[in-house]
């Protein structure tokens, strides 16, 4: 139900069926998702919150509203959740039902990194990059929808399905520690994050002041997480790297695939229109250490994720590692 008003939520909670919608709610055996939308004062009212708790206890999924501009022009909490968040929850409900068509990642533990790391300069400034994390999140959602147990190590606040184990990190070092402490149990690792290559050697404890002049930043190299994973990769593991290039795309990517001992490397030319960072679309080449390279033409990031997962399964089949063959 989107949008679900305070009145509709109250009727549903008490079982009051007076029209087609409330009759259907009482009659259905299907999972139900409720997306409340109302004024802040109504949303905060204990009667509304108690009704929602009651519905939750009965197994109804509530997609909480967001803060923002409301129908009356005022600003506060109670704004209907974004379409993206609602669809993520719908997808999760459908994928956890037995009718989900493709469960070819069942039995696999998948680790995904997403977003750009932030390297602090002082308490308010950092060195960052333009990665949005959308491709990494799409990979996590796709792997989850196809039956994997997914851990997502992310620098972003993007919504995720509740069943995905989400670990928040900020810096390259934190991402390294989070990945390395979980990597030994992962069957497939997607390093989709844009990890900073350099980080400030000193972090100022107080905000740097303009009046003191431009600071001289000394940087040192971060650990290359993908290379570290590649150097201790087990035979059961499939390691997938990502690369955003602006020139000599294929040449640079082939070098990274080789040097970091990845099984697959997904490369995009971020100088091309509609490709990479903030866009919802992407166009990639999936390079393989053992098979033909595959071009995936411009499409949405979820479809790119599906193609990358297909390539992982082909690689694992070739190595006799697919769940149905070896595990
Ligand atoms: N990567 C990583 N740790 C780093 C840097 C990169 O794990 N410190 C991973 C990325 O997550 C990605 C792959 O390595 O999967 C390639 O990242 P990219 O930034 O394209 O390559 P670099 O090796 O950093 O080389 P360059 O920036 O010079 O192109």
Short mmCIF file of C-alpha atoms and ligand atoms in Angstrom, two decimals:
data_model
loop_
_atom_site.label_atom_id
_atom_site.label_comp_id
_atom_site.label_asym_id
_atom_site.label_seq_id
_atom_site.Cartn_x
_atom_site.Cartn_y
_atom_site.Cartn_z
CA UNK A 1 0.00 0.00 0.00
CA UNK A 2 1.64 3.24 -1.10
CA UNK A 3 0.82 5.78 0.11
CA UNK A 4 -0.75 4.42 3.31
CA UNK A 5 -2.56 7.11 5.30
CA UNK A 6 -2.99 7.11 9.09
CA UNK A 7 -6.66 6.23 8.56
CA UNK A 8 -5.90 3.25 6.29
CA UNK A 9 -3.21 1.94 8.69
CA UNK A 10 -5.72 2.21 11.55
CA UNK A 11 -8.38 0.30 9.57
CA UNK A 12 -5.89 -2.43 8.62
CA UNK A 13 -4.63 -2.79 12.21
CA UNK A 14 -8.12 -3.16 13.64
CA UNK A 15 -9.44 -5.34 10.80
CA UNK A 16 -12.07 -2.79 9.78
CA UNK A 17 -12.98 -3.62 6.18
CA UNK A 18 -15.23 -1.05 4.58
CA UNK A 19 -14.08 -0.83 0.96
CA UNK A 20 -12.40 -2.93 -1.73
CA UNK A 21 -8.85 -2.22 -0.49
CA UNK A 22 -9.49 -3.03 3.18
CA UNK A 23 -11.53 -6.10 2.18
CA UNK A 24 -8.62 -7.30 0.06
CA UNK A 25 -6.18 -6.72 2.91
CA UNK A 26 -8.23 -8.97 5.17
CA UNK A 27 -8.74 -11.64 2.51
CA UNK A 28 -5.23 -11.93 1.09
CA UNK A 29 -2.58 -14.52 2.03
CA UNK A 30 0.10 -12.63 0.06
CA UNK A 31 2.92 -10.69 1.77
CA UNK A 32 1.89 -7.07 2.37
CA UNK A 33 4.09 -3.99 2.23
CA UNK A 34 2.88 -0.75 3.83
CA UNK A 35 4.46 2.57 2.88
CA UNK A 36 3.11 5.25 5.25
CA UNK A 37 2.84 8.89 4.14
CA UNK A 38 1.35 11.62 6.35
CA UNK A 39 2.05 14.84 8.21
CA UNK A 40 4.83 14.75 10.79
CA UNK A 41 2.47 15.24 13.74
CA UNK A 42 0.34 12.31 12.61
CA UNK A 43 3.41 10.11 11.95
CA UNK A 44 4.71 10.87 15.45
CA UNK A 45 1.35 10.13 17.11
CA UNK A 46 1.46 7.09 19.43
CA UNK A 47 -1.79 5.76 17.92
CA UNK A 48 -0.17 5.53 14.47
CA UNK A 49 3.07 4.08 15.85
CA UNK A 50 1.17 1.49 17.95
CA UNK A 51 -0.85 0.43 14.89
CA UNK A 52 2.35 0.01 12.88
CA UNK A 53 3.95 -2.10 15.63
CA UNK A 54 0.86 -4.31 15.65
CA UNK A 55 1.04 -4.77 11.87
CA UNK A 56 4.79 -5.55 12.10
CA UNK A 57 4.10 -8.26 14.69
CA UNK A 58 1.67 -9.79 12.19
CA UNK A 59 4.43 -9.94 9.56
CA UNK A 60 3.51 -6.87 7.55
CA UNK A 61 6.58 -5.12 6.11
CA UNK A 62 6.68 -1.37 6.81
CA UNK A 63 8.77 0.91 4.61
CA UNK A 64 9.34 3.89 6.88
CA UNK A 65 8.74 7.34 5.41
CA UNK A 66 11.55 9.84 4.88
CA UNK A 67 12.25 13.40 5.93
CA UNK A 68 11.42 16.04 3.33
CA UNK A 69 8.80 18.36 1.87
CA UNK A 70 5.23 17.19 2.60
CA UNK A 71 1.99 17.66 0.67
CA UNK A 72 1.08 20.79 2.65
CA UNK A 73 4.40 22.48 1.81
CA UNK A 74 5.88 22.00 5.30
CA UNK A 75 9.05 19.99 5.92
CA UNK A 76 9.45 17.03 8.28
CA UNK A 77 9.27 13.26 8.56
CA UNK A 78 6.32 11.52 6.93
CA UNK A 79 7.21 11.87 3.25
CA UNK A 80 6.51 8.70 1.24
CA UNK A 81 9.66 6.54 0.84
CA UNK A 82 11.46 6.91 -2.49
CA UNK A 83 10.37 4.62 -5.33
CA UNK A 84 13.87 3.08 -5.21
CA UNK A 85 13.49 2.09 -1.55
CA UNK A 86 9.98 0.73 -2.09
CA UNK A 87 11.08 -1.33 -5.10
CA UNK A 88 14.06 -2.71 -3.15
CA UNK A 89 11.68 -3.97 -0.46
CA UNK A 90 9.22 -5.38 -3.01
CA UNK A 91 12.08 -7.19 -4.70
CA UNK A 92 13.25 -8.58 -1.39
CA UNK A 93 9.76 -9.84 -0.55
CA UNK A 94 9.44 -11.49 -3.95
CA UNK A 95 12.94 -12.99 -3.93
CA UNK A 96 12.42 -14.55 -0.51
CA UNK A 97 9.19 -16.20 -1.70
CA UNK A 98 9.51 -19.72 -3.12
CA UNK A 99 8.38 -18.57 -6.58
CA UNK A 100 11.66 -16.72 -7.28
CA UNK A 101 12.80 -17.99 -10.71
CA UNK A 102 16.62 -17.99 -10.54
CA UNK A 103 18.42 -19.18 -7.38
CA UNK A 104 21.72 -20.08 -9.03
CA UNK A 105 23.81 -18.41 -6.28
CA UNK A 106 22.22 -20.52 -3.51
CA UNK A 107 24.86 -21.92 -1.19
CA UNK A 108 27.41 -19.22 -2.05
CA UNK A 109 28.81 -16.64 0.34
CA UNK A 110 29.31 -13.39 -1.52
CA UNK A 111 31.31 -10.38 -0.35
CA UNK A 112 30.82 -7.05 -2.16
CA UNK A 113 32.52 -3.69 -1.65
CA UNK A 114 30.85 -0.48 -2.83
CA UNK A 115 31.37 3.27 -2.92
CA UNK A 116 34.36 5.53 -2.76
CA UNK A 117 36.56 5.65 0.34
CA UNK A 118 37.12 8.95 2.17
CA UNK A 119 40.56 9.73 3.51
CA UNK A 120 40.42 12.34 6.29
CA UNK A 121 42.58 15.46 6.22
CA UNK A 122 41.09 17.05 9.34
CA UNK A 123 37.77 16.63 11.24
CA UNK A 124 35.77 18.22 8.38
CA UNK A 125 37.73 17.57 5.17
CA UNK A 126 38.61 14.43 3.26
CA UNK A 127 40.07 13.23 -0.03
CA UNK A 128 37.31 11.40 -1.89
CA UNK A 129 36.29 10.31 -5.36
CA UNK A 130 33.17 10.33 -7.53
CA UNK A 131 32.04 6.74 -7.03
CA UNK A 132 28.32 6.59 -6.11
CA UNK A 133 28.33 2.94 -4.98
CA UNK A 134 25.34 2.16 -7.24
CA UNK A 135 27.09 -0.62 -9.19
CA UNK A 136 28.31 -2.33 -6.01
CA UNK A 137 24.86 -2.15 -4.44
CA UNK A 138 23.30 -3.54 -7.64
CA UNK A 139 25.72 -6.50 -7.47
CA UNK A 140 24.79 -7.13 -3.83
CA UNK A 141 21.05 -7.00 -4.57
CA UNK A 142 21.38 -9.26 -7.62
CA UNK A 143 23.47 -11.85 -5.72
CA UNK A 144 20.95 -11.78 -2.86
CA UNK A 145 17.99 -12.13 -5.26
CA UNK A 146 19.73 -15.18 -6.79
CA UNK A 147 20.06 -16.90 -3.43
CA UNK A 148 23.52 -15.91 -2.11
CA UNK A 149 24.27 -14.93 1.47
CA UNK A 150 25.60 -11.43 0.89
CA UNK A 151 27.84 -9.17 2.95
CA UNK A 152 28.14 -5.64 1.61
CA UNK A 153 30.98 -3.42 2.78
CA UNK A 154 29.98 0.05 1.74
CA UNK A 155 30.84 3.72 2.20
CA UNK A 156 27.37 4.85 1.06
CA UNK A 157 23.96 5.30 2.67
CA UNK A 158 22.09 3.67 -0.25
CA UNK A 159 19.21 1.42 0.87
CA UNK A 160 19.74 -2.35 0.90
CA UNK A 161 17.48 -5.36 1.35
CA UNK A 162 17.22 -6.23 5.04
CA UNK A 163 18.73 -9.70 4.48
CA UNK A 164 21.98 -8.24 3.14
CA UNK A 165 24.56 -7.89 5.93
CA UNK A 166 25.73 -4.31 5.54
CA UNK A 167 29.01 -3.08 7.04
CA UNK A 168 29.66 0.68 7.00
CA UNK A 169 33.22 1.88 6.43
CA UNK A 170 34.82 5.16 5.48
CA UNK A 171 38.53 4.83 4.76
CA UNK A 172 40.65 2.47 2.63
CA UNK A 173 42.19 1.02 5.80
CA UNK A 174 38.75 0.34 7.34
CA UNK A 175 37.61 -1.27 4.08
CA UNK A 176 40.78 -3.38 4.00
CA UNK A 177 40.24 -4.59 7.59
CA UNK A 178 36.52 -5.29 7.00
CA UNK A 179 37.24 -7.26 3.80
CA UNK A 180 40.25 -9.23 5.06
CA UNK A 181 38.48 -10.33 8.26
CA UNK A 182 35.62 -11.78 6.18
CA UNK A 183 37.36 -12.96 3.00
CA UNK A 184 38.29 -16.49 4.08
CA UNK A 185 34.63 -17.60 4.16
CA UNK A 186 33.66 -15.86 0.91
CA UNK A 187 33.17 -17.93 -2.25
CA UNK A 188 32.91 -14.88 -4.50
CA UNK A 189 34.35 -11.42 -3.85
CA UNK A 190 33.39 -8.35 -5.89
CA UNK A 191 35.79 -5.43 -5.35
CA UNK A 192 33.49 -2.79 -6.85
CA UNK A 193 34.59 -0.02 -4.47
CA UNK A 194 36.74 2.86 -5.63
CA UNK A 195 39.47 2.57 -3.02
CA UNK A 196 41.75 5.57 -2.53
CA UNK A 197 45.31 4.88 -3.64
CA UNK A 198 46.77 7.54 -1.32
CA UNK A 199 45.88 8.78 2.14
CA UNK A 200 47.18 11.71 4.23
CA UNK A 201 50.08 10.66 6.46
CA UNK A 202 48.87 12.96 9.24
CA UNK A 203 45.25 13.72 10.16
CA UNK A 204 44.93 17.13 11.83
CA UNK A 205 43.00 16.79 15.09
CA UNK A 206 41.60 20.33 14.74
CA UNK A 207 40.09 21.94 11.63
CA UNK A 208 42.81 23.49 9.45
CA UNK A 209 42.23 27.26 9.34
CA UNK A 210 42.36 29.28 6.12
CA UNK A 211 44.30 32.04 7.85
CA UNK A 212 47.22 29.62 8.37
CA UNK A 213 47.65 29.27 4.59
CA UNK A 214 47.33 26.31 2.21
CA UNK A 215 48.54 23.14 3.96
CA UNK A 216 51.19 20.88 2.43
CA UNK A 217 49.64 17.43 2.42
CA UNK A 218 51.97 14.49 2.67
CA UNK A 219 50.36 11.31 1.32
CA UNK A 220 51.30 7.67 1.55
CA UNK A 221 50.03 4.68 -0.45
CA UNK A 222 47.15 2.59 0.88
CA UNK A 223 47.13 -1.20 0.79
CA UNK A 224 45.77 -2.62 -2.47
CA UNK A 225 42.92 -4.80 -1.18
CA UNK A 226 42.27 -6.62 -4.47
CA UNK A 227 45.98 -7.45 -4.85
CA UNK A 228 46.09 -8.65 -1.22
CA UNK A 229 43.05 -10.90 -1.87
CA UNK A 230 44.62 -12.14 -5.12
CA UNK A 231 47.84 -13.12 -3.37
CA UNK A 232 46.08 -15.38 -0.84
CA UNK A 233 43.12 -16.49 -2.97
CA UNK A 234 41.95 -20.06 -2.34
CA UNK A 235 41.12 -22.39 -5.22
CA UNK A 236 37.46 -22.27 -4.23
CA UNK A 237 37.28 -18.50 -4.51
CA UNK A 238 36.29 -16.32 -7.47
CA UNK A 239 37.77 -12.84 -7.33
CA UNK A 240 36.25 -10.02 -9.38
CA UNK A 241 37.95 -6.64 -9.75
CA UNK A 242 36.61 -3.45 -11.30
CA UNK A 243 38.38 -0.67 -13.14
CA UNK A 244 37.30 2.75 -14.29
CA UNK A 245 39.65 3.94 -17.03
CA UNK A 246 39.80 7.02 -19.23
CA UNK A 247 42.40 5.88 -21.80
CA UNK A 248 44.07 2.66 -23.03
CA UNK A 249 41.07 1.03 -21.38
CA UNK A 250 41.57 -2.60 -22.35
CA UNK A 251 45.36 -2.52 -22.01
CA UNK A 252 45.27 -1.06 -18.48
CA UNK A 253 42.50 -3.46 -17.46
CA UNK A 254 44.32 -6.54 -18.76
CA UNK A 255 47.38 -5.48 -16.78
CA UNK A 256 45.29 -5.12 -13.58
CA UNK A 257 43.62 -8.51 -14.13
CA UNK A 258 47.04 -10.15 -14.44
CA UNK A 259 48.91 -8.28 -11.71
CA UNK A 260 46.18 -8.56 -9.06
CA UNK A 261 45.47 -12.27 -9.81
CA UNK A 262 41.73 -11.68 -10.29
CA UNK A 263 39.55 -14.20 -12.15
CA UNK A 264 37.46 -11.47 -13.78
CA UNK A 265 37.89 -7.73 -14.21
CA UNK A 266 34.97 -5.50 -15.14
CA UNK A 267 36.15 -2.38 -16.89
CA UNK A 268 34.35 0.74 -18.04
CA UNK A 269 35.48 3.76 -19.97
CA UNK A 270 34.27 6.55 -17.67
CA UNK A 271 35.05 9.16 -20.31
CA UNK A 272 32.20 7.76 -22.46
CA UNK A 273 28.70 9.36 -22.18
CA UNK A 274 26.27 7.67 -19.73
CA UNK A 275 28.99 5.44 -18.28
CA UNK A 276 30.22 5.06 -14.70
CA UNK A 277 30.00 7.05 -11.49
CA UNK A 278 26.72 8.97 -10.89
CA UNK A 279 24.83 7.46 -13.83
CA UNK A 280 22.21 4.72 -13.45
CA UNK A 281 23.55 3.15 -16.63
CA UNK A 282 26.86 1.57 -17.51
CA UNK A 283 28.67 -0.13 -20.39
CA UNK A 284 31.44 -2.59 -19.55
CA UNK A 285 33.81 -5.22 -20.83
CA UNK A 286 34.17 -8.28 -18.59
CA UNK A 287 37.74 -9.50 -18.92
CA UNK A 288 38.44 -13.10 -17.95
CA UNK A 289 41.75 -14.66 -16.97
CA UNK A 290 40.75 -17.91 -18.66
CA UNK A 291 37.97 -17.25 -21.18
CA UNK A 292 36.91 -14.79 -23.90
CA UNK A 293 36.31 -11.18 -22.96
CA UNK A 294 32.63 -10.13 -23.05
CA UNK A 295 31.23 -6.72 -24.03
CA UNK A 296 28.03 -5.67 -22.22
CA UNK A 297 26.43 -2.74 -24.09
CA UNK A 298 24.85 0.28 -22.35
CA UNK A 299 22.20 -0.84 -19.88
CA UNK A 300 21.07 -0.23 -16.28
CA UNK A 301 23.44 -1.17 -13.45
CA UNK A 302 21.27 -4.05 -12.26
CA UNK A 303 21.50 -5.67 -15.70
CA UNK A 304 25.27 -5.15 -15.68
CA UNK A 305 25.30 -6.87 -12.27
CA UNK A 306 23.32 -9.80 -13.72
CA UNK A 307 25.82 -10.17 -16.59
CA UNK A 308 28.77 -10.09 -14.15
CA UNK A 309 27.12 -12.77 -11.98
CA UNK A 310 26.54 -14.90 -15.08
CA UNK A 311 30.25 -14.55 -15.92
CA UNK A 312 31.16 -15.62 -12.37
CA UNK A 313 29.02 -18.75 -12.72
CA UNK A 314 30.60 -19.58 -16.11
CA UNK A 315 34.06 -19.20 -14.55
CA UNK A 316 33.11 -21.41 -11.61
CA UNK A 317 31.53 -24.03 -13.91
CA UNK A 318 34.75 -24.13 -15.94
CA UNK A 319 36.67 -24.67 -12.69
CA UNK A 320 34.05 -27.16 -11.49
CA UNK A 321 33.19 -24.83 -8.61
CA UNK A 322 29.50 -24.12 -9.28
CA UNK A 323 27.37 -25.13 -6.27
CA UNK A 324 25.65 -27.92 -8.20
CA UNK A 325 28.95 -29.40 -9.45
CA UNK A 326 31.51 -29.20 -6.70
CA UNK A 327 30.01 -28.03 -3.40
N1 LIG B 1 41.63 -1.57 -5.46
C1 LIG B 1 41.83 -2.06 -4.18
N2 LIG B 1 42.61 -1.37 -3.30
C2 LIG B 1 43.20 -0.21 -3.66
C3 LIG B 1 43.00 0.30 -4.97
C4 LIG B 1 42.20 -0.42 -5.84
O1 LIG B 1 41.30 -3.12 -3.86
N3 LIG B 1 43.95 0.43 -2.77
C5 LIG B 1 40.79 -2.37 -6.38
C6 LIG B 1 39.50 -1.69 -6.79
O2 LIG B 1 38.44 -1.98 -5.89
C7 LIG B 1 39.25 -2.31 -8.15
C8 LIG B 1 40.65 -2.59 -8.69
O3 LIG B 1 41.51 -2.59 -7.56
O4 LIG B 1 38.56 -3.53 -8.05
C9 LIG B 1 41.17 -1.59 -9.68
O5 LIG B 1 41.11 -0.29 -9.11
P1 LIG B 1 41.66 0.97 -9.89
O6 LIG B 1 41.53 2.17 -9.02
O7 LIG B 1 41.05 0.99 -11.26
O8 LIG B 1 43.19 0.57 -10.09
P2 LIG B 1 44.52 0.92 -9.37
O9 LIG B 1 45.23 -0.35 -9.14
O10 LIG B 1 44.25 1.79 -8.17
O11 LIG B 1 45.31 1.71 -10.49
P3 LIG B 1 45.12 3.19 -11.09
O12 LIG B 1 44.30 3.98 -10.08
O13 LIG B 1 46.51 3.67 -11.22
O14 LIG B 1 44.41 3.02 -12.41
#
